Amino acid sequence: MYLQPKYVSKFQCDGKICPANCCKRDWRILIDAETFEKYSRIESDAKEITKHLEKNSEGEGFLIEQDENGCPFMTEECLCGLQKKFGEEFLSQTCLSYPRQLCNFGEIIERTLTPTCPLAAELILNSPRLEFEFAPLNLPDWAEGNLIVGETNVPKKIYPCIIEIQLTAISILQEKRLSVDARLIILGYYLFQLDEIIQRDDLKIIETLNKIYRSEEFFINQVPHLLDSVKFQILEFAETFFTLLKKIYGSEKILTTESNRKYIRQLEKVFGANFSANEDLNFRELAENYFDLRDIKKIFLEKYSAAFENYLVNDFFGGVYPYKVEGNFQQNFAVFVVRFKILELVALSIMTLSRGDEKNVRTEISQMLSDLSMDLNHNENYLSAIADELKNKSDITTLMRSLLDN
């Protein structure tokens, strides 16, 4: 049985309409050993197929040798020639699975799509509200065992609780009576209390905690006090956030894609800083420049908060937070918030530089979310840099007041 956002059932890969076909990107497309053997047994085409595959020097299986046009098996219609000629069962595990993300929790498999695929990103961002459903597996025999199921840091003792933990967190992220930053503050308190319960190994209390955070009484009586306890410090935000940006974008290990470089150049133009140069940042000036964006941020929230809500919900569910990175829940929360703030500030820079071209802004923001998701979701150096930089934020309130503008 799958637990998935409802949009997943609507997805269908179509290279003819894909604005950034994954087969054309400079990605490492892995061919597993079993699929290689299957190709080798095709009498008519084995030699022609396998000549484009090279042994994976970093692990098992083989890699497709791409040329200037991308995958050599792609047709002029931007479709997979192998699938077209031999059938879907001849797709590799990578090509069969992408852009689906699967995590197995015993009787339940969670499934979502990654926004690194532009067609998936369009489904995610343009859904009125992400809703979830249970769906039967219904896999053909040849697909059994061939879908890539991701590994997680979730302890097996948490398996019976993980779905309700995620759905409670998602209910907080979808609370439209609060701003996005306010929702993240409430989420932070929820994860902090959840972490304490799990550390005490008192798992039976988790159900009670979930009921509290999903109740109207909690929203009316407790949420205002929790929000009042976090006073945003704009100078502290500038020091925390832009120091982190400098660490991330000053490292060639972390900054790996040209699209990422493009977006950091936009941020530098808007904020008047150089995050990759070996020079000190003027945090007071950065704080003032961030404050000057308040009118643009208001417009941004009015127009795009629903899309970013969907992005956050999909990210939390697909990334299996609060177990995305090694460390406690506070570190996972920090990574989750910072990744959102990077996307938010890049979106604000796009709007600032757009000169009022709203149609182009929407297209650029959608493309940006797809582009940056590659590093934000899959670059371990990126995730580690965020977690390491923020691990010294001693408590959840300090962390939130330096990141979240409530």
XYZ file of C-alpha atoms in Angstrom:
406
model
C 0.000 0.000 0.000
C 1.265 3.475 -0.922
C 0.709 6.641 1.089
C 1.125 9.488 -1.379
C 0.002 12.997 -2.297
C -2.944 12.683 -4.670
C -1.076 14.448 -7.472
C 1.283 11.456 -7.819
C -1.387 9.406 -9.583
C -1.687 12.163 -12.229
C 2.002 12.162 -13.157
C 3.107 10.805 -16.509
C 6.586 11.294 -17.947
C 6.431 12.898 -21.385
C 9.661 14.084 -22.970
C 7.733 15.863 -25.732
C 6.363 18.463 -23.315
C 9.049 18.412 -20.618
C 10.747 21.845 -20.451
C 13.993 20.371 -19.055
C 14.140 16.730 -20.067
C 16.210 14.805 -17.503
C 17.772 12.761 -20.333
C 19.299 15.988 -21.702
C 20.805 17.117 -18.433
C 24.339 16.329 -17.422
C 23.197 13.764 -14.870
C 24.755 10.443 -13.991
C 22.227 7.873 -15.219
C 22.945 4.563 -13.499
C 22.223 1.233 -15.151
C 22.005 -1.539 -12.558
C 23.777 -4.837 -13.178
C 20.536 -6.753 -13.702
C 19.386 -4.347 -16.430
C 22.834 -4.513 -18.067
C 22.513 -8.288 -18.249
C 19.066 -7.885 -19.790
C 20.519 -5.589 -22.473
C 23.351 -8.042 -23.114
C 20.860 -10.793 -23.956
C 19.121 -8.821 -26.733
C 20.511 -10.588 -29.793
C 19.804 -7.850 -32.314
C 20.895 -4.773 -30.331
C 23.129 -5.880 -27.449
C 26.358 -4.546 -28.948
C 24.812 -1.227 -30.003
C 23.309 -0.675 -26.538
C 26.191 -1.762 -24.322
C 28.780 0.291 -26.240
C 27.215 3.376 -24.631
C 27.644 2.000 -21.089
C 30.747 2.296 -18.940
C 31.605 0.645 -15.646
C 30.725 2.797 -12.664
C 34.079 3.602 -11.053
C 32.407 4.818 -7.844
C 30.201 1.817 -7.182
C 28.154 -0.970 -8.693
C 26.527 -1.062 -12.111
C 27.192 1.011 -15.201
C 26.763 4.622 -16.318
C 25.342 5.842 -19.615
C 27.975 7.718 -21.625
C 26.178 10.873 -22.683
C 27.074 12.995 -25.695
C 26.343 16.667 -26.409
C 22.664 15.786 -26.937
C 22.311 13.881 -23.664
C 21.312 10.230 -23.413
C 22.201 8.346 -26.638
C 19.005 6.289 -26.338
C 16.719 9.333 -26.534
C 14.701 9.681 -29.745
C 14.080 12.857 -31.741
C 10.691 13.072 -30.005
C 12.536 13.183 -26.632
C 11.258 9.732 -25.718
C 13.213 6.727 -24.490
C 14.218 4.623 -27.494
C 14.765 1.534 -25.344
C 11.293 1.726 -23.855
C 9.760 2.471 -27.248
C 11.438 -0.536 -28.900
C 11.521 -3.136 -26.127
C 8.908 -2.035 -23.570
C 8.854 -0.417 -20.132
C 10.332 -3.524 -18.514
C 13.681 -2.690 -20.175
C 14.052 0.573 -18.253
C 16.806 0.681 -15.629
C 15.941 1.076 -11.952
C 16.904 4.760 -12.158
C 14.809 5.553 -15.228
C 11.880 3.468 -13.985
C 11.829 5.175 -10.579
C 12.628 8.834 -11.328
C 11.122 11.278 -10.369
C 9.342 9.084 -7.809
C 10.743 8.876 -4.280
C 9.863 5.829 -2.206
C 10.467 4.999 1.456
C 9.433 1.670 2.956
C 8.009 1.586 6.486
C 6.977 -2.040 6.652
C 3.366 -2.392 5.545
C 3.284 1.137 4.130
C 5.446 2.603 1.361
C 5.476 6.387 1.168
C 5.671 7.749 -2.359
C 6.110 11.285 -3.654
C 7.724 13.106 -6.597
C 10.852 15.230 -6.536
C 10.554 18.788 -7.910
C 13.870 18.350 -9.737
C 11.557 17.126 -12.516
C 9.832 20.225 -13.996
C 6.612 18.328 -14.782
C 6.504 17.057 -11.199
C 7.260 20.567 -9.901
C 4.327 21.906 -11.920
C 1.988 19.353 -10.339
C 3.287 20.103 -6.847
C 3.209 23.888 -7.045
C -0.064 24.252 -8.932
C -2.154 21.921 -6.775
C -4.800 23.905 -4.835
C -3.712 22.086 -1.663
C -1.697 18.907 -1.255
C -3.955 16.109 -0.065
C -2.929 12.535 0.679
C -4.364 9.144 -0.141
C -3.670 5.444 0.281
C -3.236 3.711 -3.070
C -2.706 0.003 -3.892
C 0.701 -1.042 -5.217
C -0.578 -2.697 -8.408
C 2.905 -3.295 -9.828
C 3.438 -5.552 -12.856
C 5.533 -8.653 -12.136
C 8.583 -7.316 -13.956
C 8.613 -4.152 -11.783
C 8.623 -6.016 -8.447
C 11.918 -5.250 -6.726
C 13.069 -2.897 -9.511
C 11.861 0.397 -8.027
C 14.487 2.237 -6.015
C 13.423 2.524 -2.372
C 15.357 5.168 -0.466
C 17.042 4.568 2.850
C 16.107 6.733 5.830
C 17.400 7.433 9.332
C 14.038 6.501 10.873
C 14.506 3.914 13.683
C 12.265 0.873 13.279
C 10.627 1.553 16.632
C 9.232 4.781 15.090
C 7.687 3.018 12.063
C 4.248 2.698 13.726
C 4.287 6.442 14.515
C 5.952 7.980 11.463
C 2.835 8.539 9.349
C 0.946 10.348 12.117
C 4.068 12.402 12.912
C 4.319 13.497 9.289
C 0.602 14.192 8.927
C 0.607 16.289 12.109
C 3.553 18.314 10.814
C 1.798 18.726 7.459
C -1.385 19.949 9.178
C 0.740 22.669 10.811
C 2.355 23.617 7.488
C -1.099 23.905 5.893
C -2.583 26.144 8.593
C -3.617 29.067 6.387
C -4.561 31.298 9.318
C -0.840 31.715 9.966
C 1.946 33.128 7.819
C 4.425 30.584 6.481
C 7.083 31.695 8.987
C 4.575 31.423 11.855
C 3.693 27.893 10.767
C 7.381 27.022 10.832
C 7.664 28.344 14.381
C 4.816 26.093 15.538
C 6.385 23.200 13.643
C 9.654 23.861 15.463
C 7.988 23.641 18.862
C 6.179 20.453 17.834
C 9.405 18.768 16.705
C 11.235 19.932 19.832
C 8.611 18.345 22.100
C 8.482 15.243 19.918
C 12.245 14.852 20.185
C 12.086 15.006 23.989
C 9.374 12.322 24.075
C 11.336 9.999 21.798
C 14.543 10.584 23.763
C 12.662 9.470 26.893
C 11.438 6.431 24.923
C 7.874 7.305 25.946
C 6.323 6.636 22.522
C 2.762 6.183 23.777
C 2.596 9.941 24.459
C 3.195 10.750 20.768
C -0.471 10.125 19.943
C -1.533 12.622 22.634
C 0.944 15.222 21.382
C -0.368 14.819 17.820
C -3.954 15.333 18.958
C -2.988 18.494 20.848
C -1.193 20.079 17.887
C -4.094 19.278 15.554
C -6.810 20.649 17.847
C -8.664 23.938 17.493
C -8.275 24.569 21.238
C -4.485 24.466 20.894
C -4.627 26.893 17.985
C -6.768 29.387 19.883
C -5.179 29.169 23.344
C -1.556 28.143 22.851
C -0.407 29.228 19.399
C -0.504 33.002 20.187
C 1.742 32.480 23.235
C 4.206 30.348 21.278
C 4.429 32.977 18.543
C 4.875 35.781 21.073
C 7.840 33.922 22.562
C 9.796 34.277 19.294
C 10.870 37.842 18.554
C 12.544 38.094 15.159
C 15.999 39.702 15.330
C 16.818 41.088 11.898
C 20.515 41.697 12.601
C 20.860 38.212 14.060
C 19.115 36.895 10.942
C 21.611 38.711 8.706
C 24.576 37.340 10.654
C 23.237 33.774 10.772
C 21.814 33.470 7.287
C 24.370 35.335 5.210
C 27.308 33.744 7.047
C 25.773 30.429 6.062
C 25.332 31.560 2.452
C 28.968 32.618 2.338
C 30.060 29.228 3.639
C 27.889 27.401 1.097
C 28.629 29.526 -1.945
C 32.288 30.043 -1.169
C 32.912 26.304 -1.534
C 33.271 24.628 -4.921
C 32.459 21.312 -3.218
C 29.004 22.594 -2.373
C 28.230 24.863 -5.298
C 28.088 22.334 -8.128
C 25.648 23.541 -10.777
C 25.638 26.528 -13.129
C 22.005 27.249 -12.287
C 22.979 27.533 -8.621
C 25.680 30.040 -9.544
C 23.139 32.058 -11.538
C 20.815 32.380 -8.548
C 23.564 33.334 -6.129
C 24.607 36.089 -8.536
C 21.037 37.397 -8.392
C 21.157 37.397 -4.583
C 24.477 39.233 -4.633
C 23.038 41.884 -6.970
C 19.968 42.486 -4.793
C 21.802 42.481 -1.442
C 24.992 44.205 -2.605
C 27.316 41.493 -1.297
C 29.815 38.982 -2.619
C 29.223 35.621 -0.951
C 32.052 33.834 -2.758
C 34.814 36.425 -2.209
C 37.296 36.297 0.642
C 36.045 39.427 2.361
C 33.963 40.226 5.433
C 30.238 40.811 5.105
C 28.572 43.995 6.338
C 25.737 42.464 8.352
C 24.090 45.777 9.233
C 23.898 46.732 5.556
C 22.567 43.271 4.687
C 19.904 43.602 7.402
C 18.870 47.003 6.012
C 18.668 45.608 2.476
C 16.547 42.710 3.705
C 14.253 45.158 5.519
C 13.907 47.180 2.304
C 12.413 44.106 0.599
C 9.390 44.100 2.945
C 6.980 45.475 0.308
C 8.121 42.946 -2.279
C 7.873 40.190 0.333
C 4.268 41.174 1.037
C 3.427 40.823 -2.671
C 5.360 37.554 -2.786
C 3.364 36.098 0.108
C 0.078 37.146 -1.471
C 0.891 35.551 -4.822
C 3.088 32.562 -4.036
C 2.469 31.431 -0.450
C 0.207 28.581 -1.671
C 2.903 27.297 -4.039
C 5.585 27.481 -1.356
C 3.259 25.802 1.136
C 2.920 22.905 -1.317
C 6.679 22.846 -1.786
C 7.261 22.682 1.982
C 4.651 19.953 2.499
C 6.083 17.874 -0.341
C 9.618 18.464 0.933
C 8.783 17.474 4.510
C 6.959 14.327 3.416
C 9.351 13.225 0.657
C 12.456 14.054 2.699
C 11.073 12.075 5.657
C 11.709 14.841 8.147
C 12.612 14.998 10.968
C 14.967 12.188 9.914
C 16.408 13.792 6.764
C 19.924 14.328 8.129
C 21.847 12.675 10.929
C 21.374 14.533 14.181
C 18.555 15.553 16.469
C 15.217 17.014 15.425
C 16.428 20.578 16.002
C 19.208 20.061 13.431
C 16.707 18.587 10.979
C 14.395 21.530 11.582
C 17.272 23.941 10.943
C 18.073 22.286 7.621
C 14.399 22.343 6.630
C 13.986 26.049 7.452
C 17.259 27.210 5.893
C 16.546 25.421 2.629
C 13.186 27.186 2.501
C 14.767 30.549 3.309
C 17.293 30.118 0.503
C 14.436 29.481 -1.939
C 12.413 32.374 -0.516
C 15.244 34.896 -0.822
C 16.095 33.754 -4.349
C 12.396 34.156 -5.248
C 12.455 37.670 -3.770
C 15.555 38.499 -5.814
C 13.811 37.228 -8.967
C 10.830 39.490 -8.230
C 13.085 42.460 -7.469
C 14.926 42.124 -10.780
C 11.848 41.312 -12.866
C 10.628 44.899 -13.418
C 6.999 43.870 -13.018
C 6.911 41.042 -15.578
C 4.574 38.804 -13.542
C 4.246 36.015 -16.115
C 8.003 35.708 -16.404
C 8.385 35.792 -12.595
C 6.039 32.823 -12.126
C 7.930 30.844 -14.778
C 11.322 31.754 -13.299
C 10.287 30.877 -9.741
C 8.966 27.485 -10.869
C 12.194 26.822 -12.781
C 14.267 27.976 -9.800
C 12.526 25.554 -7.438
C 13.248 22.731 -9.872
C 16.880 23.774 -10.417
C 17.858 24.360 -6.794
C 16.116 21.205 -5.589
C 18.956 19.209 -7.156
C 21.518 20.604 -4.711
C 19.098 21.152 -1.827
C 17.835 17.557 -1.931
C 20.767 15.522 -3.184
C 24.025 17.325 -2.383
C 25.198 15.887 0.936
C 27.875 18.595 1.271
C 25.135 21.211 1.044
C 23.031 19.557 3.752
C 26.022 18.945 6.024
C 27.177 22.560 5.718
C 23.784 23.795 6.910
C 23.602 21.315 9.794
C 27.195 21.994 10.922
C 26.855 25.774 10.771
C 23.681 25.822 12.873
C 24.494 23.122 15.423
C 25.747 25.766 17.852
C 22.346 27.471 18.013
C 21.834 26.234 21.539
C 18.041 26.156 21.746
C 15.023 26.122 19.479
C 13.939 29.705 20.355
C 17.362 31.140 19.491
C 17.328 29.252 16.221
C 13.853 30.461 15.261
C 14.316 34.126 16.153
C 17.424 34.247 13.939
C 15.700 32.658 10.936
C 11.936 33.264 11.050
C 10.318 36.657 10.550
C 7.020 36.249 12.388
